[in-house]
Coordinates of C-alpha atoms in Angstrom, one line a residue:
L31 CA -5.0 2.1 -36.1
P32 CA -3.1 4.5 -32.7
A33 CA -6.6 6.5 -32.4
R34 CA -8.2 2.8 -32.7
L35 CA -5.7 1.7 -30.4
G36 CA -6.5 4.3 -27.3
V37 CA -2.9 5.7 -28.8
N38 CA -3.3 9.9 -29.8
I39 CA 0.7 11.7 -30.5
Q40 CA 0.8 15.2 -31.0
Q41 CA 3.4 17.1 -32.3
D42 CA 3.3 21.3 -32.6
A43 CA 6.0 24.5 -31.8
N44 CA 5.5 23.4 -27.6
G45 CA 7.0 19.8 -28.6
F46 CA 5.8 16.0 -28.4
T47 CA 3.3 14.6 -26.7
Y48 CA 2.4 10.4 -26.6
S49 CA -0.9 9.9 -24.4
K50 CA -2.7 6.5 -24.2
S51 CA -5.8 6.1 -22.8
Q52 CA -8.2 2.7 -22.0
G53 CA -12.1 2.4 -21.0
G54 CA -12.3 6.4 -21.0
H55 CA -9.9 7.5 -19.1
T56 CA -6.0 8.6 -19.8
L57 CA -3.5 6.2 -18.5
F58 CA -0.6 8.7 -19.0
T59 CA 0.7 11.5 -20.7
L60 CA 4.6 11.8 -22.3
H61 CA 5.4 15.5 -22.8
A62 CA 9.2 16.4 -24.6
S63 CA 9.9 19.9 -25.4
K64 CA 12.2 18.5 -27.9
V65 CA 12.9 15.5 -29.8
I66 CA 15.9 13.8 -31.8
Q67 CA 14.8 11.5 -34.3
Y68 CA 17.5 8.9 -35.0
K69 CA 17.1 7.4 -38.3
G70 CA 16.7 3.2 -39.4
N71 CA 16.3 2.3 -35.6
G72 CA 13.2 3.4 -34.0
R73 CA 14.7 5.8 -31.4
A74 CA 15.0 9.2 -30.4
T75 CA 16.0 11.1 -27.7
L76 CA 13.3 13.4 -26.2
H77 CA 14.7 16.9 -23.9
K78 CA 12.8 18.2 -21.0
V79 CA 10.6 15.6 -20.4
S80 CA 6.8 15.0 -18.5
I81 CA 5.5 11.8 -18.0
T82 CA 2.0 12.0 -15.8
L83 CA 0.0 8.9 -15.3
Y84 CA -3.1 8.7 -14.2
G85 CA -4.2 5.2 -13.2
K86 CA -6.0 2.6 -14.8
D87 CA -9.4 4.8 -13.1
G88 CA -8.3 8.0 -14.1
S89 CA -7.5 8.8 -10.3
R90 CA -3.8 9.4 -10.2
N91 CA -1.7 12.6 -10.8
D92 CA 2.1 11.0 -10.7
H93 CA 5.0 12.4 -12.6
V94 CA 7.8 11.4 -13.6
Y95 CA 10.4 13.4 -15.4
G96 CA 14.0 14.6 -16.3
D97 CA 16.3 16.4 -18.7
E98 CA 16.8 13.5 -21.5
F99 CA 14.7 10.1 -22.0
E100 CA 15.8 7.9 -24.9
Y101 CA 12.9 6.2 -26.5
D102 CA 12.8 3.3 -28.4
A103 CA 9.4 3.0 -30.6
A104 CA 9.3 -0.7 -31.0
Q105 CA 10.1 -1.5 -27.5
G106 CA 7.8 0.8 -26.6
T107 CA 10.2 2.4 -23.6
A108 CA 11.5 5.9 -22.2
H109 CA 14.9 4.9 -20.7
A110 CA 16.4 8.4 -18.3
L111 CA 20.1 9.1 -19.5
G112 CA 20.5 11.7 -16.7
P113 CA 18.8 12.1 -13.5
V114 CA 15.5 11.6 -13.1
Y115 CA 12.6 12.5 -10.9
L116 CA 9.2 11.1 -9.5
D117 CA 6.4 12.5 -7.6
V118 CA 4.0 10.2 -6.4
Q119 CA 1.0 11.7 -5.2
A120 CA -1.4 10.8 -2.1
P121 CA -4.8 9.3 -2.4
A122 CA -7.3 12.0 -3.6
G123 CA -9.2 12.0 -0.1
T124 CA -6.4 12.8 2.1
R125 CA -6.4 15.2 4.7
G126 CA -3.2 17.4 4.7
T127 CA -2.2 20.7 5.5
A128 CA -0.2 21.3 2.4
P129 CA 0.1 19.4 -0.9
H130 CA 3.5 18.5 -0.4
N131 CA 2.6 17.3 2.7
R132 CA 1.2 14.3 1.0
T133 CA 3.4 14.0 -2.2
V134 CA 6.4 11.5 -1.8
H135 CA 9.3 12.9 -4.3
A136 CA 11.8 10.4 -5.9
E137 CA 15.0 10.9 -7.1
T138 CA 17.0 8.7 -9.3
S139 CA 18.4 7.2 -12.6
G140 CA 18.4 5.3 -15.5
L141 CA 14.5 4.5 -14.8
I142 CA 12.6 3.5 -17.8
F143 CA 9.2 3.8 -18.3
N144 CA 7.3 1.1 -20.4
Q145 CA 4.4 2.5 -22.3
K146 CA 2.6 -0.2 -22.6
T147 CA 2.4 -1.5 -18.6
G148 CA 2.4 2.2 -17.4
E149 CA 5.6 1.2 -15.0
A150 CA 8.7 2.8 -14.8
R151 CA 11.3 0.9 -13.3
T152 CA 15.0 1.6 -12.7
D153 CA 18.3 -0.6 -10.7
A154 CA 20.0 2.3 -9.6
A155 CA 20.3 4.0 -6.2
V156 CA 16.9 5.6 -4.9
K157 CA 16.9 9.3 -2.9
F158 CA 13.3 9.6 -1.5
S159 CA 11.0 11.5 0.9
V160 CA 7.5 12.7 2.3
A161 CA 6.5 15.3 4.3
D162 CA 9.9 15.9 6.9
A163 CA 11.0 11.9 6.5
Q164 CA 14.2 10.9 4.1
G165 CA 14.9 7.3 3.1
T166 CA 17.3 5.7 0.5
A167 CA 16.9 2.5 -1.4
V168 CA 18.2 0.4 -4.3
G169 CA 16.0 -0.3 -7.1
A170 CA 12.5 1.1 -7.6
A171 CA 9.5 0.3 -9.9
Y172 CA 6.4 2.1 -9.7
D173 CA 3.1 1.2 -10.9
A174 CA 0.8 4.0 -11.8
N175 CA -2.5 1.2 -12.6
E176 CA -2.2 -0.3 -9.3
G177 CA -0.8 2.6 -7.2
V178 CA 1.9 0.0 -5.9
L179 CA 5.7 1.9 -5.2
I180 CA 8.0 -0.6 -4.9
L181 CA 11.8 -0.6 -3.4
Q182 CA 13.6 -3.5 -4.9
K183 CA 16.4 -4.0 -1.6
D184 CA 18.1 -2.1 0.9
V185 CA 15.9 0.1 2.5
H186 CA 16.8 3.1 4.9
F187 CA 13.8 5.9 6.3
T188 CA 14.7 8.1 8.8
A189 CA 12.4 10.5 10.5
Q190 CA 12.0 13.0 13.1
L191 CA 9.0 12.0 15.4
T192 CA 6.9 13.0 18.4
K193 CA 10.1 10.8 21.3
G194 CA 12.6 11.4 19.1
P195 CA 14.3 9.6 15.4
L196 CA 13.2 6.7 13.6
A197 CA 15.4 4.4 11.8
L198 CA 13.8 2.1 9.9
A199 CA 15.7 -0.4 7.7
A200 CA 14.5 -3.0 5.6
E201 CA 15.4 -5.3 2.6
H202 CA 12.6 -5.0 1.0
A203 CA 9.7 -2.4 0.8
E204 CA 6.1 -2.3 -1.0
F205 CA 3.7 0.6 -0.5
N206 CA 0.6 0.4 -2.1
I207 CA -1.0 3.9 -2.2
D208 CA -4.6 3.5 -2.8
T209 CA -4.8 1.4 0.6
R210 CA -2.4 2.8 2.8
Q211 CA -0.5 -0.5 3.3
L212 CA 3.0 -0.7 3.6
A213 CA 5.3 -4.0 3.6
L214 CA 8.0 -4.2 4.5
L215 CA 10.9 -7.6 4.2
K216 CA 13.0 -8.4 7.6
P217 CA 12.6 -4.9 8.9
D218 CA 14.9 -3.2 11.3
A219 CA 12.8 -0.4 13.5
R220 CA 14.9 2.3 16.2
Y221 CA 13.1 4.4 18.3
A222 CA 13.0 5.9 21.4
G223 CA 15.7 3.6 23.1
E224 CA 13.4 0.4 21.9
H225 CA 14.7 -2.0 18.7
N226 CA 12.2 -4.1 17.2
T227 CA 13.1 -6.6 14.8
A228 CA 11.0 -9.6 12.7
E229 CA 10.8 -11.2 9.4
Q230 CA 8.1 -9.1 8.0
A231 CA 5.8 -6.2 9.0
L232 CA 2.4 -4.8 7.5
V233 CA 1.6 -1.4 8.6
Y234 CA -2.0 0.2 7.6
F235 CA -1.8 3.7 7.5
R236 CA -5.1 6.9 7.8
P237 CA -6.4 8.9 5.5
D238 CA -3.7 11.6 7.2
G239 CA -0.9 10.0 7.2
T240 CA -0.6 8.7 11.0
I241 CA -0.1 4.8 11.7
E242 CA -3.2 3.1 12.3
K243 CA -1.6 -0.3 13.1
A244 CA 1.1 -2.6 12.2
D245 CA 1.4 -6.4 11.9
A246 CA 4.9 -8.4 12.4
N247 CA 6.0 -11.6 12.0
G248 CA 8.2 -14.3 12.4
H249 CA 10.8 -14.4 15.2
V250 CA 9.1 -10.9 16.6
N251 CA 12.1 -9.3 18.8
M252 CA 11.8 -6.1 21.3
Q253 CA 14.5 -4.5 23.4
D254 CA 15.3 -1.5 24.5
D255 CA 18.6 0.4 26.3
Q256 CA 17.5 -0.6 29.8
G257 CA 17.7 -4.1 29.1
S258 CA 14.0 -5.2 28.6
E259 CA 13.4 -8.0 25.5
L260 CA 10.6 -9.4 24.4
H261 CA 10.3 -12.3 22.0
A262 CA 7.1 -13.4 19.9
S263 CA 6.3 -15.4 17.2
A264 CA 3.7 -12.6 16.1
M265 CA 2.1 -9.3 17.3
E266 CA -0.4 -6.9 16.1
V267 CA 0.4 -2.7 17.7
V268 CA -2.4 -0.3 17.5
M269 CA -1.3 3.6 17.9
D270 CA -3.7 6.1 18.1
E271 CA -3.6 9.4 15.7
H272 CA -0.2 11.0 18.0
G273 CA 1.9 8.0 17.3
N274 CA 1.3 6.3 20.6
T275 CA 1.1 2.7 21.4
Q276 CA -2.4 1.8 22.4
R277 CA -2.5 -2.1 22.7
A278 CA 0.1 -4.8 21.5
T279 CA -1.7 -7.7 21.1
L280 CA 1.3 -11.2 20.8
D281 CA 1.2 -14.7 20.2
G282 CA 2.1 -17.7 19.0
G283 CA 5.1 -17.7 22.8
L284 CA 5.5 -15.4 24.0
L285 CA 9.1 -14.7 25.9
F286 CA 10.6 -11.7 28.1
S287 CA 13.0 -10.3 30.1
A288 CA 14.1 -7.6 31.6
T289 CA 17.5 -7.3 33.9
E290 CA 18.3 -3.7 36.4
G291 CA 21.8 -4.7 37.7
P292 CA 21.1 -8.0 40.9
H293 CA 17.1 -7.2 40.2
S294 CA 15.6 -9.4 37.1
I295 CA 12.2 -10.6 36.1
H296 CA 11.6 -12.9 32.9
G297 CA 8.3 -14.9 32.2
D298 CA 6.6 -17.2 28.7
A299 CA 3.1 -17.4 27.5
N300 CA 1.2 -19.0 24.9
S301 CA -0.2 -15.1 24.4
G302 CA -0.7 -11.5 25.6
I303 CA -1.6 -8.2 25.7
L304 CA -0.5 -5.0 26.7
Q305 CA -3.0 -2.4 27.2
L306 CA -1.1 1.2 27.3
G307 CA -2.4 4.3 28.1
P308 CA -2.6 8.2 26.1
D309 CA 1.2 9.1 26.2
G310 CA 2.0 5.2 25.6
E311 CA 2.6 4.7 29.7
L312 CA 2.5 0.8 30.1
K313 CA -1.3 0.2 32.2
R314 CA -1.6 -3.5 31.5
V315 CA -0.2 -6.9 31.2
E316 CA -2.5 -9.6 30.2
M317 CA -0.9 -13.4 29.4
H318 CA -2.7 -16.3 28.3
N319 CA -2.3 -20.1 28.7
A320 CA 0.8 -21.2 30.5
V321 CA 2.0 -18.4 31.6
T322 CA 5.2 -18.6 34.5
V323 CA 6.9 -15.3 35.5
V324 CA 9.7 -15.3 37.9
D325 CA 10.6 -11.6 39.9
Q326 CA 14.5 -12.2 41.4
E327 CA 16.6 -10.6 43.5
I328 CA 20.4 -11.7 44.1
G329 CA 21.8 -10.2 47.3
P330 CA 19.2 -8.3 49.3
V331 CA 20.6 -5.5 50.7
N332 CA 19.7 -7.0 54.2
D333 CA 21.7 -9.7 53.3
P334 CA 24.2 -9.2 50.4
H335 CA 24.6 -13.4 49.7
G336 CA 20.5 -14.1 49.7
S337 CA 18.0 -14.0 47.4
V338 CA 14.6 -13.3 47.1
T339 CA 12.8 -15.1 44.6
R340 CA 8.7 -14.9 43.4
E341 CA 7.0 -17.4 41.1
V342 CA 3.8 -16.7 39.6
R343 CA 1.8 -19.7 37.4
G344 CA -1.7 -20.0 36.2
S345 CA -3.7 -19.9 32.8
T346 CA -4.2 -16.2 32.6
V347 CA -1.9 -14.0 34.3
V348 CA -3.4 -10.1 34.5
I349 CA -0.4 -7.4 36.0
D350 CA -2.1 -3.8 36.1
L351 CA 0.6 -0.9 36.5
V352 CA 1.0 2.6 37.9
T353 CA 3.1 5.5 37.0
S354 CA 5.6 5.7 39.9
P355 CA 7.0 9.0 41.0
Q356 CA 9.9 8.4 39.3
G357 CA 8.1 7.5 35.9
H358 CA 8.1 3.9 35.5
A359 CA 5.5 1.6 35.3
Q360 CA 5.1 0.0 38.5
A361 CA 2.8 -3.1 39.4
E362 CA 0.0 -2.3 41.6
K363 CA -2.5 -5.6 41.1
L364 CA -2.0 -9.0 40.4
M365 CA -4.3 -11.4 39.7
A366 CA -3.4 -15.2 38.5
S367 CA -6.6 -17.4 37.3
G368 CA -6.6 -21.1 36.5
N369 CA -4.6 -23.0 38.6
G370 CA -3.0 -20.1 39.8
V371 CA 0.3 -20.3 42.3
L372 CA 2.1 -18.0 43.6
T373 CA 5.5 -18.8 45.5
E374 CA 8.0 -17.0 47.7
H375 CA 11.3 -18.7 48.1
T376 CA 14.1 -16.5 50.3
I377 CA 17.5 -18.3 50.6
Y378 CA 19.5 -16.9 53.5
S379 CA 23.1 -16.7 53.6
D380 CA 23.3 -17.5 57.6
S381 CA 20.4 -19.6 58.7
P382 CA 18.2 -22.2 55.9
P383 CA 16.1 -21.0 53.4
Q384 CA 12.1 -20.1 54.0
N385 CA 9.4 -21.3 51.4
T386 CA 5.7 -19.8 50.8
V387 CA 3.9 -21.4 48.0
M388 CA -0.4 -20.1 47.6
K389 CA -2.5 -21.9 45.7
G390 CA -6.5 -21.1 44.4
D391 CA -8.6 -21.2 40.7
V392 CA -8.3 -17.6 41.4
I393 CA -5.4 -15.5 43.2
Q394 CA -5.9 -12.0 43.8
A395 CA -3.1 -9.9 45.1
T396 CA -1.9 -6.0 45.9
L397 CA 1.6 -4.6 45.9
R398 CA 3.5 -2.2 47.2
E399 CA 6.3 -0.1 45.2
G400 CA 5.4 -2.5 42.4
R401 CA 7.3 -5.3 43.9
A402 CA 6.6 -6.4 47.7
L403 CA 3.4 -8.2 48.5
D404 CA 0.3 -6.8 50.2
T405 CA -2.4 -8.3 50.5
L406 CA -3.5 -11.7 48.7
R407 CA -6.9 -12.9 48.5
A408 CA -7.5 -16.7 46.7
Q409 CA -11.2 -18.4 46.2
G410 CA -11.6 -22.3 45.0
N411 CA -9.0 -25.0 46.0
T412 CA -6.9 -22.9 48.2
F413 CA -3.7 -24.1 49.5
L414 CA -1.0 -22.4 51.8
T415 CA 1.9 -23.6 52.6
N416 CA 5.3 -22.6 54.6
T417 CA 8.3 -24.0 55.4
N418 CA 10.4 -21.8 57.8
P419 CA 14.4 -21.6 58.4
S420 CA 13.5 -23.9 61.2
G421 CA 12.3 -26.3 58.7
V422 CA 8.9 -26.5 60.4
S423 CA 6.2 -26.9 57.1
Q424 CA 2.3 -26.0 58.2
T425 CA 0.2 -26.5 55.6
S426 CA -3.9 -25.6 55.2
T427 CA -6.6 -25.7 52.7
G428 CA -9.8 -24.5 52.6
D429 CA -12.7 -22.6 50.1
T430 CA -11.1 -18.9 50.5
L431 CA -7.9 -17.7 51.8
D432 CA -7.5 -14.4 53.1
I433 CA -3.4 -12.9 53.4
A434 CA -1.8 -9.4 54.8
F435 CA 1.6 -9.1 54.7
A436 CA 3.7 -7.0 56.9
Q437 CA 7.0 -5.8 55.8
E438 CA 10.1 -7.2 58.1
P439 CA 11.8 -3.8 60.0
E440 CA 14.1 -2.3 58.7
K441 CA 17.5 -3.2 60.3
E442 CA 20.7 -1.4 59.6
A443 CA 20.5 -0.1 55.8
K444 CA 17.8 0.8 53.5
L445 CA 16.3 -0.8 50.7
R446 CA 17.0 0.3 47.1
P447 CA 14.6 1.4 44.5
N448 CA 15.0 -1.6 42.9
D449 CA 14.9 -3.9 45.5
I450 CA 12.3 -6.8 46.4
P451 CA 11.3 -5.6 50.1
P452 CA 10.9 -9.1 52.2
S453 CA 7.3 -9.9 52.8
L454 CA 6.5 -12.0 56.0
I455 CA 2.3 -13.5 56.5
E456 CA 1.1 -11.3 59.2
R457 CA -2.1 -12.4 59.2
A458 CA -3.8 -15.5 56.8
V459 CA -7.6 -16.5 57.3
Q460 CA -9.1 -19.7 55.4
R461 CA -12.5 -20.1 55.4
G462 CA -14.7 -22.9 54.3
H463 CA -13.3 -26.9 54.6
V464 CA -10.2 -26.2 56.5
T465 CA -7.8 -28.8 56.8
I466 CA -4.1 -27.8 58.7
V467 CA -0.9 -30.1 58.5
Q468 CA 2.0 -29.3 60.8
V469 CA 5.2 -31.2 60.3
K470 CA 8.6 -30.5 62.4
P471 CA 12.1 -31.6 61.4
G472 CA 12.9 -35.4 62.5

């Protein structure tokens, strides 16, 4: 009967071997160097135990081993009575420099192996490692048939990456070794000065073990030690083989903000895409649907009690960036389409404010030093209005609008690195069905 059920039992001078087969494949083999049988209750103590798990198709070669197990024939379980170890191999096609770099090694206690299901499980603390990374968790389960490793709760993981250490925590984690997918519940990741959290995340790995992409959902929050923050409902991050982010797609409403002393920028949109270069530097920001971006400075250097505020709105806003000499991402070009609006509002401490509004179906602008307007071109239903400190308001409309801006000459103080340089309209040319209206106060 045991043979007909796919069960083979052998006992010889080298100990005790128990294996089970199904569909022409051996599911697992249990070997013990010594067996002490207890009469009457169907239990035995196994010494120097090694359990090899082959999976349902025979493609795996995972190992559970320890010094002493209690075997219950009635329940079909082997219960570790001391420390126990688990080595889980990556898929056979995985590339790597050495086999140990493709093995998840875990150490725990109280593990129970169920010969009926082929599953190993424990509620005790677990230490695990893979290559040069280490982690801990409380409770674990491994199903060799499905190739799924589960870390029940209180998961902590550390690894050394290109830009420094990665510290990852999660309430629960599941890794499907065959599909190379890691599911995380409430992940909390800290890396290279950034802190990222979400309700859940799914990480996809390449065959060589590098991250291909990651999907995060539910209250996705990203912030760095420079004061920048980004919030969204969902995010997809695509990475290259060196661990650098190449593209991040955000959806479900996004909010962002950054503050550097008196200078701040914030905005919102329904969705967005961040494009990054080979070394992870930010190259382009695309925002879609009901976009608003506000750039503000309180107390510019030429007027400590004033302020300069620029606002961009449109159905789509695209910002192209370059790397500054200081190594920071710096805006170079800006495009707003779908009823684009660009407003500049300057409040002076010793005179009334000045306000300039520029509109068009499509607005394209270039910037100096990342913040000062240099040129602007608007097409389709263009609109320009300027109200100067004297209260004189001039409004013009047309088919196209071209503006060249001139920086105000520096007087006594020099601009600080993060100041918004004041931009004044040096020349504005409007063409096609042009109308001009000027309104003077009182």
